[in-house]
Amino acid sequence: MASIVALEQVEVDYPGRGRALGPFSFSVAPGEIVALVGPSGSGKSTALRLLAGLEDPTRGDLERNLGRGETSVVFQAPTLAPWLSAQANVALPLELSGIPKAEALAQAGAALDRVGLSSAWAARPAQLSGGMAMRVSLARALATGPKLLLLDEPFAALDEITRRTLADDVLALWSQSRPAIVFVTHSVEEAAYMAARVVVLTKGPGRVAGEIAIPGDLPRPRAFRATPGFRQAAEDISACLAQGAEAVS
Amino acid sequence: MRQVLNTLAPLILLGFLLAIWEVTCRTLNVPAYFLPPPSEVALAVAQDAPSLIAAAWNTLSVALLALLLASLCAQAVAIVIALSPLLERAVRPLASVLQVTPVVAIAPLVLIWAGIDHPERAVIALAVLVAFFPIFSGAVTGLHAADPDLERLFDLYQASRIQRVLRLQLPSAVPFLLEGHKVGAGLAIIGAVVAEFAAGSGGIRGLAWRILDAGNKLQTARMLAALVVLGVMGVVLHAVLNRIEQFGLRWWRGR
């Protein structure tokens, strides 16, 4: 299947900081869910910015077969504008894409309904819990109907129960419109539960240390966490992470 | 109890200092032209109340008009330079020169430019110059203070320059603008008073003119009465702007 975004032997150097990523090759097929796992400083977020088109590689090829508004990003923090209501925050990317305000607000309301925030349209970000704010951020990312959804450690600041609930929510939302999802995480379990494919990066500058295919169709039932397949996948990812760290040090 | 004490503490200190002042003047027989006791100053405030209020309004209205004009100019210039980094680099040094130039030094020049027959224009212009910089500086800082991830979001959706300024940078600048206006309002009053001094006795009959007039006649109690009104006006304006800032920040933060 043709990829919607592909990185071929890319390298990213930052002035004064040296190489942050690469050489790194990676591609995403339409509708697949891929997790990027690696130690801190391995260049996971840099890779995500390349995929989003927010940054260009220093060397190598980046091919993006995506148009304006077809890529969405959810950052580690909800990143909501504090002066806007939840609905207006979700409507913002739609309005920036040229959709009239009234229509954008209606679509934003529907997106908030989909993430279970029907009663919080008018709430400001400061009035929302961490989990609710992240749901608004998800609704904003999905409102434009993206073909590629990039999640940069979106649940890192949340408690374990909220993390698990939001992971299920993301999978449920994915099953509605099936965008390709690439998410960065430090959590081996989260990667094994949510992704069909896990790409493990070495210690920085990140290269591919290994790739693990996770068995079972998506979205997975909650009981998947208790299966031998899940445990084996988590162990494989952990082993690959350890190998990746050793290979460099 | 602690809150009551916090409120009363400055009043108690003020009362104590006034008492020392009163007793010292009376026991040492200090001449009234040199330092009248506070009771005489209070009497002067009461006797001159109507004219003091009119003078205070003259100064305040000039300061408020100057604040409005400074606000419009500062925000307009800040937005224009936010659209062009090159323009920002060009404007910054000029704005700094404006900031460090004492208003007294340029007052005679502004008086000439405004026309000798229109000192009120010069006073407003000088007050605008003084109030301009804190608002401009706050606006420029605020326009660059947007959340970097929100900036990336605007990059991602390929927002136009105008969309970025109006939908992201200006709203992000609100706390800085509120602070800039609070500082600018205080400076507008200082600017208006200094400009009145520079303009001398012509035209504007504000509090500075009252101070000059009383000083020329060695009526020290009346001079101090005008200073008291000026101080009260400053405190009240500061309190009002503090409330506006708190209200604005509560609206901006959503709580």
XYZ file of C-alpha atoms in Angstrom, chain A residues 49 52 54 68 71-73 75 79 81-83 92-93 95-96 124 126-127 140 144, chain B residues 147 149-150 152-159 163 167-168 171-172 251-255:
42
model
C 7.623 17.265 13.523
C 3.811 16.879 10.383
C 6.635 21.439 10.623
C -3.653 21.334 3.825
C -2.509 16.367 9.249
C -3.390 16.970 12.889
C -1.185 16.998 15.967
C 0.801 17.720 21.820
C -2.347 23.335 24.139
C -6.142 28.804 23.904
C -7.182 29.890 27.432
C -9.288 32.802 26.126
C -10.167 27.190 15.453
C -8.406 24.939 12.887
C -11.867 28.527 10.768
C -8.166 28.797 9.851
C -12.927 27.365 29.266
C -9.060 26.344 32.968
C -12.410 24.902 34.022
C -9.745 19.635 17.773
C -10.702 18.610 10.409
C 2.395 29.259 23.342
C 2.734 24.621 20.471
C -0.172 26.895 19.492
C 2.990 25.129 15.592
C -0.735 24.496 15.308
C -1.095 27.704 13.282
C 1.883 26.571 11.147
C 0.227 23.199 10.625
C -3.004 24.764 9.346
C -1.021 27.252 7.269
C -2.642 30.274 8.922
C -4.901 35.255 11.058
C -6.340 34.968 16.336
C -3.176 34.067 18.253
C -5.178 37.417 22.373
C -1.914 36.001 23.808
C -11.828 36.809 31.696
C -8.675 35.839 29.758
C -7.855 32.838 31.950
C -11.480 31.771 32.172
C -11.556 31.769 35.981
